[in-house]
Tab-separated table of C-alpha atoms in Angstrom:
chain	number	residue	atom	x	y	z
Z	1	UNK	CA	17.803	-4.709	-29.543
Z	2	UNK	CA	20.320	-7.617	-30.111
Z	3	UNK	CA	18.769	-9.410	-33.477
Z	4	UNK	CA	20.414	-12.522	-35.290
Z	5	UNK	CA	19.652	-13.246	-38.368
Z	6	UNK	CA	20.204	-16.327	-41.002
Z	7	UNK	CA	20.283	-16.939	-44.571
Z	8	UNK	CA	18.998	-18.904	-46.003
Z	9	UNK	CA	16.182	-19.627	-43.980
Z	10	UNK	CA	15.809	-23.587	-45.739
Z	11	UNK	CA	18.494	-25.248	-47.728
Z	12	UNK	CA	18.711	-28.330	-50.148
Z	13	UNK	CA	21.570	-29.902	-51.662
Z	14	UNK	CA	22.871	-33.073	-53.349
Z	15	UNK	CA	24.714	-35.014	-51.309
Z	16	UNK	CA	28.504	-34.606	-51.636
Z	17	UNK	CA	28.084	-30.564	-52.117
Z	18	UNK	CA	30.034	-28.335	-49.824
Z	19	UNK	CA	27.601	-25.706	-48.640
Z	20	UNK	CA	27.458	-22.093	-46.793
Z	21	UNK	CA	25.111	-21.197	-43.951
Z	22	UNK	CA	24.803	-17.403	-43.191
Z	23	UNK	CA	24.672	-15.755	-39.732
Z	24	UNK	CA	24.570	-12.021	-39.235
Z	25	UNK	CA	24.345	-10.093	-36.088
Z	26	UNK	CA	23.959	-6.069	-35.042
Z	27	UNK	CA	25.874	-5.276	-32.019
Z	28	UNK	CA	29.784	-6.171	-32.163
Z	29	UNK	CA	30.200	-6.150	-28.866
Z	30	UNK	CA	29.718	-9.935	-28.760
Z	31	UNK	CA	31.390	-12.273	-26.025
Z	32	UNK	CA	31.223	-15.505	-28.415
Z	33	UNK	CA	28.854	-16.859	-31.928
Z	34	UNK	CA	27.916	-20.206	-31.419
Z	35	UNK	CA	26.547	-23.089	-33.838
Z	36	UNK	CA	24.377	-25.616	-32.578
Z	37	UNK	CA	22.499	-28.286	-34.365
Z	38	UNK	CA	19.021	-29.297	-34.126
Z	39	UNK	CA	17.254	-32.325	-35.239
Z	40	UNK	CA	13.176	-32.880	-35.438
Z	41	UNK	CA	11.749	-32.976	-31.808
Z	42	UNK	CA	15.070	-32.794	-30.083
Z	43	UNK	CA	17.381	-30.083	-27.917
Z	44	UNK	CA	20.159	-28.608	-29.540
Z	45	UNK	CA	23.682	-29.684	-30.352
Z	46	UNK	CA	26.134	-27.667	-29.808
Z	47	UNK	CA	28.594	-27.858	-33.305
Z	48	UNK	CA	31.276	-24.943	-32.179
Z	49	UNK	CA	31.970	-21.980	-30.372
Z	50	UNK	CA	33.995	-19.194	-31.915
Z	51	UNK	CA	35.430	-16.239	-28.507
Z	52	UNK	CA	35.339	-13.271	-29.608
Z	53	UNK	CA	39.143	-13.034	-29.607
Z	54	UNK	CA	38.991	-15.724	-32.695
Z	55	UNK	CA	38.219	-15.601	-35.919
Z	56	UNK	CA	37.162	-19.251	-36.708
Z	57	UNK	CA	36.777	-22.918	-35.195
Z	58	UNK	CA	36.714	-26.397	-36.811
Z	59	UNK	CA	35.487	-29.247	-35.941
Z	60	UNK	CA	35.637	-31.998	-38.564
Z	61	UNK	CA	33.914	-31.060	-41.993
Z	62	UNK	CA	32.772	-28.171	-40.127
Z	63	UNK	CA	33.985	-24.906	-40.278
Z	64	UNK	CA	32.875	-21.445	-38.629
Z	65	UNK	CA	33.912	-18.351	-39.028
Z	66	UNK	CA	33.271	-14.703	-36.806
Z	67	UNK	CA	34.340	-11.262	-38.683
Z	68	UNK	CA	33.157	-9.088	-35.840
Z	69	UNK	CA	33.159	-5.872	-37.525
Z	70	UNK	CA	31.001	-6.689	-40.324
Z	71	UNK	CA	29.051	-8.987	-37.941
Z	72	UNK	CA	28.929	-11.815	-39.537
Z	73	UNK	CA	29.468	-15.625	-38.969
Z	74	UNK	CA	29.306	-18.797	-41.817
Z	75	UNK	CA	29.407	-22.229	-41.188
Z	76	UNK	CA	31.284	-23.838	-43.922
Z	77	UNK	CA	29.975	-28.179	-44.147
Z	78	UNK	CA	32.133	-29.639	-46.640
Z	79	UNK	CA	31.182	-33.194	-48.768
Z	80	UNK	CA	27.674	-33.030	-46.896
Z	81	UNK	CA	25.995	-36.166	-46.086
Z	82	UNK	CA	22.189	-37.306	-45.810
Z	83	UNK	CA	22.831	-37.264	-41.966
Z	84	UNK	CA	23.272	-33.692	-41.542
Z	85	UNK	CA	19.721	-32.637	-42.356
Z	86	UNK	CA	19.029	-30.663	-39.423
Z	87	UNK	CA	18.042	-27.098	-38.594
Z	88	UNK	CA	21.156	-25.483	-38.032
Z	89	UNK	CA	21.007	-22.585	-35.500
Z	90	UNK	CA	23.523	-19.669	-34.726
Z	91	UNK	CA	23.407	-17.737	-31.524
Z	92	UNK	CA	25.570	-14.758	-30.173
Z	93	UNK	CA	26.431	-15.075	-26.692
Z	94	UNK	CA	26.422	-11.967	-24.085
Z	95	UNK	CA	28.724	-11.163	-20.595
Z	96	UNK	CA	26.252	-13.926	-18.750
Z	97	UNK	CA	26.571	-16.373	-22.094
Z	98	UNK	CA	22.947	-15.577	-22.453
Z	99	UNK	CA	22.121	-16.263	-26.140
Z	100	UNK	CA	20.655	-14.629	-28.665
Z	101	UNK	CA	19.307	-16.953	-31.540
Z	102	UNK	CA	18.703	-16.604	-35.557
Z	103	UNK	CA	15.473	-18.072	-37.008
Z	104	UNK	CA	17.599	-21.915	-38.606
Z	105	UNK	CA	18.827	-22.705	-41.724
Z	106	UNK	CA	16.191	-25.500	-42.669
Z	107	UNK	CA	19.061	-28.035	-44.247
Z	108	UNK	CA	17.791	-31.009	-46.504
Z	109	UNK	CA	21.116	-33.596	-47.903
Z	110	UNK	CA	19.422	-34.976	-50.481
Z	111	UNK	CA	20.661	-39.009	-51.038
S	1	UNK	CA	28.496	-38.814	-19.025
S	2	UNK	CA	24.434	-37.894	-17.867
S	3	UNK	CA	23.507	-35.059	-19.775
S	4	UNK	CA	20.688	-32.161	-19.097
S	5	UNK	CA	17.511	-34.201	-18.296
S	6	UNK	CA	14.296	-32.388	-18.291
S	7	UNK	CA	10.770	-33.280	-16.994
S	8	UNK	CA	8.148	-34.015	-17.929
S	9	UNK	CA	8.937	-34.380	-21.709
S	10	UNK	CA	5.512	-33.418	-22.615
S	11	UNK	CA	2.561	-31.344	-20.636
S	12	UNK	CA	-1.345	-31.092	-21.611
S	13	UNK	CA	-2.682	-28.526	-19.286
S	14	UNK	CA	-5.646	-26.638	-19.436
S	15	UNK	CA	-5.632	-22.279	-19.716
S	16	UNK	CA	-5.177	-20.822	-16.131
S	17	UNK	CA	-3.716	-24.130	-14.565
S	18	UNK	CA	0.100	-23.559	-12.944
S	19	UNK	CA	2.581	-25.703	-14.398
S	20	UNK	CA	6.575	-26.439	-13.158
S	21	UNK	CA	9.044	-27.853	-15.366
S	22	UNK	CA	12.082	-29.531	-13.855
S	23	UNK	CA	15.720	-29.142	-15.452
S	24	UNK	CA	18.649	-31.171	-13.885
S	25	UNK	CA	21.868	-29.916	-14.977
S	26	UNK	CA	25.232	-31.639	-15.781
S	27	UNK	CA	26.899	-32.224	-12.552
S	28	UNK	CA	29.419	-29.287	-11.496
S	29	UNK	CA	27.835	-27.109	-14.053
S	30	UNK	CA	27.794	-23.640	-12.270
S	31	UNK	CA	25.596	-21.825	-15.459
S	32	UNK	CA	21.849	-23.065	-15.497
S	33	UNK	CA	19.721	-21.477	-18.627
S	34	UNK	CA	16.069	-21.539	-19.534
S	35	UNK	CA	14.744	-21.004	-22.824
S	36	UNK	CA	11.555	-21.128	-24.799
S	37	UNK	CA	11.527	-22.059	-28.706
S	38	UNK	CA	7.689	-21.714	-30.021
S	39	UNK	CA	6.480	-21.207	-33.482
S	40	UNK	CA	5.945	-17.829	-34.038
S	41	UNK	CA	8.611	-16.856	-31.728
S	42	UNK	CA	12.107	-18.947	-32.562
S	43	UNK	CA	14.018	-19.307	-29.694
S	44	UNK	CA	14.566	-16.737	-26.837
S	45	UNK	CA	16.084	-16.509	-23.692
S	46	UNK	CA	13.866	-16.754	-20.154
S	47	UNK	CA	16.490	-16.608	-17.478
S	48	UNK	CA	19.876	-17.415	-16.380
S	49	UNK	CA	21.368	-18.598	-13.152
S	50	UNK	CA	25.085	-18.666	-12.386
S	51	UNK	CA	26.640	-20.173	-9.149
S	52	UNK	CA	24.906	-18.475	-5.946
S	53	UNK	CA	24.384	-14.828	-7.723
S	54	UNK	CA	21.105	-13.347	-8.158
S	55	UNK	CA	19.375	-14.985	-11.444
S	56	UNK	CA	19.310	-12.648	-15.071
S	57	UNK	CA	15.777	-12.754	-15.136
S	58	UNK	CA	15.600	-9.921	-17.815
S	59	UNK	CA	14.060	-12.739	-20.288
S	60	UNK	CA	11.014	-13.473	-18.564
S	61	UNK	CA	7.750	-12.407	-20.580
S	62	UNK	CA	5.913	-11.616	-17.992
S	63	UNK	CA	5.174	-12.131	-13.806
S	64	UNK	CA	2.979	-15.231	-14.192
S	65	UNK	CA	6.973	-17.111	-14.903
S	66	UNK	CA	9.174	-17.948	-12.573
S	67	UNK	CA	12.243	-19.849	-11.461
S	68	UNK	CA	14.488	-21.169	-8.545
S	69	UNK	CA	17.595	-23.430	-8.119
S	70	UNK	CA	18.096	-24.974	-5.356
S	71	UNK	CA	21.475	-25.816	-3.640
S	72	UNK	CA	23.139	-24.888	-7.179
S	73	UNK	CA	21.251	-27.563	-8.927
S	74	UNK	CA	18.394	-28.433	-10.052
S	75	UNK	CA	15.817	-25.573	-10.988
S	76	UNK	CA	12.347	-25.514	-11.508
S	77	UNK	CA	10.660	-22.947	-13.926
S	78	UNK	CA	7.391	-22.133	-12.926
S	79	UNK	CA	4.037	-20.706	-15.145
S	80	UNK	CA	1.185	-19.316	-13.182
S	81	UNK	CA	-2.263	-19.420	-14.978
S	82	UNK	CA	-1.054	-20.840	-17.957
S	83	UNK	CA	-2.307	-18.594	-20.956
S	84	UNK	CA	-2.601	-20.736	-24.682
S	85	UNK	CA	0.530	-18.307	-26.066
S	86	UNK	CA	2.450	-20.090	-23.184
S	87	UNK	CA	2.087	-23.319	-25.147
S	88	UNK	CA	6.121	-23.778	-26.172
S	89	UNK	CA	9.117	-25.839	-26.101
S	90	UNK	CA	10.832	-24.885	-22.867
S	91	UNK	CA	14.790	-26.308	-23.055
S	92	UNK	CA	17.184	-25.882	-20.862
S	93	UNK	CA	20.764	-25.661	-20.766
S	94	UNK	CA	23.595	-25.960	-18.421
S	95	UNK	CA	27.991	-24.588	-18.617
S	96	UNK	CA	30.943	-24.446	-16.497
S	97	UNK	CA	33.151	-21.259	-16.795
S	98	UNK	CA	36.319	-21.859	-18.343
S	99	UNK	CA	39.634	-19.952	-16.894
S	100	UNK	CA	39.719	-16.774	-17.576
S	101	UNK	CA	35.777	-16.124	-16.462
S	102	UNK	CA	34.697	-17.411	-20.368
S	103	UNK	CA	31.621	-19.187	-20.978
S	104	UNK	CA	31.783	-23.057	-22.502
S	105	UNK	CA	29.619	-24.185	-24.626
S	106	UNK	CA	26.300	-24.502	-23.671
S	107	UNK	CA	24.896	-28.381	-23.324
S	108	UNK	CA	20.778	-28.375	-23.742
S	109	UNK	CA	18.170	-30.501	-22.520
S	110	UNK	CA	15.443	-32.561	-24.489
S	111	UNK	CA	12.951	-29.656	-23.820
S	112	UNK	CA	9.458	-29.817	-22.286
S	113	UNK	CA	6.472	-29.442	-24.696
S	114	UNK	CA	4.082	-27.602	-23.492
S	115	UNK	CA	0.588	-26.896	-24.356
S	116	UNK	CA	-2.331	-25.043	-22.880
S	117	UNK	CA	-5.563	-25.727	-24.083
């Protein structure tokens, strides 16, 4: 079975701090790792989406990375702001793009 | 640009009821995905449509859920005698294939909450 998992499960900083989400995944054989974003009662955002040919994307103050081998995937937000309190969520995509989502990162930017 | 719209944005409905929930996708969008995001469960994938192929409906808990598209468009996802563990957020989401037969990103819906009393 395909299982994703993140760490930590809730986050909070001080505004201003650059911080590390953690994604893990069994099952190299991935086609992509995707980020999305999601605030209270809404869909998801997508943030980025890493092929499995790359090793990273960036967007912004975002950063993610894939190591495929040791299955793993971070999302580096640098000088983090009030605004991106969200649940962050990482998914590994399939042949079909049929994803395969962690649990969130919880992630409170305290003012 | 419209984005995925889904309704209805919330459902009350009462155990053993049939429901439908409506997803319109981004226009040109060939990729059409449902998926469910409840408490105890995160977020998992239902089923998957792509251009005029038979639907990935490996996702699917069990036979009382179903799903069509017509014409390449809209779906509908349907729940026959709704049972209280059915009681979710049900998003959907909708891609175009890039060159090279890759997936893009996938752009998601508002969701329909669901709950069966």
């Amino acid at each position: 079975k395909q299982e994703v998992t993140q760490i930590p499960a809730a986050l909070s900083v001080p505004e201003g701090e650059n911080l590390v989400l953690n994604c893990s995944f069994t099952d190299s054989a991935i086609y992509n790792l995707q980020w999305f974003r999601q605030d209270p009662g809404k869909g998801l955002t997508s943030l980025l989406l890493i092929q499995s040919s790359q090793r990273e994307q960036t967007s912004g103050r975002l950063n993610a990375s894939l190591d495929k081998s040791s299955g793993r995937s971070t999302l580096y937000i640098a000088a983090s702001q009030p605004g991106d309190s969200a649940t962050y969520l990482c998914a590994r995509g399939n042949a079909g793009n049929m994803l395969t989502f962690g649990g969130g990162t919880r992630l409170m930017v305290k003012p | 640009g419209a984005g995925v719209s889904q309704s209805p944005s919330n459902k009350v409905t009462e155990k053993g009821k049939d429901v439908e929930l409506r997803c319109d996708p981004i226009s040109g969008h060939t990729a059409l995905y449902w998926y469910r995001q409840s408490l105890g469960q995160g977020l998992e994938f239902l089923i998957y449509f792509q251009g005029n192929s038979a639907p990935d409906k490996s996702g699917l808990p069990s036979d009382r859920f179903s799903a069509e598209r017509t014409g390449g468009s809209v779906s509908t996802l349907t729940i026959q005698r709704t049972q209280q563990e059915d009681s979710a957020v049900y998003l959907c989401a909708s891609s175009s294939r890039l060159a090279g037969g890759r997936e893009e990103t996938q752009y998601f819906g508002p969701g329909t909450r669901l709950l069966v009393l």
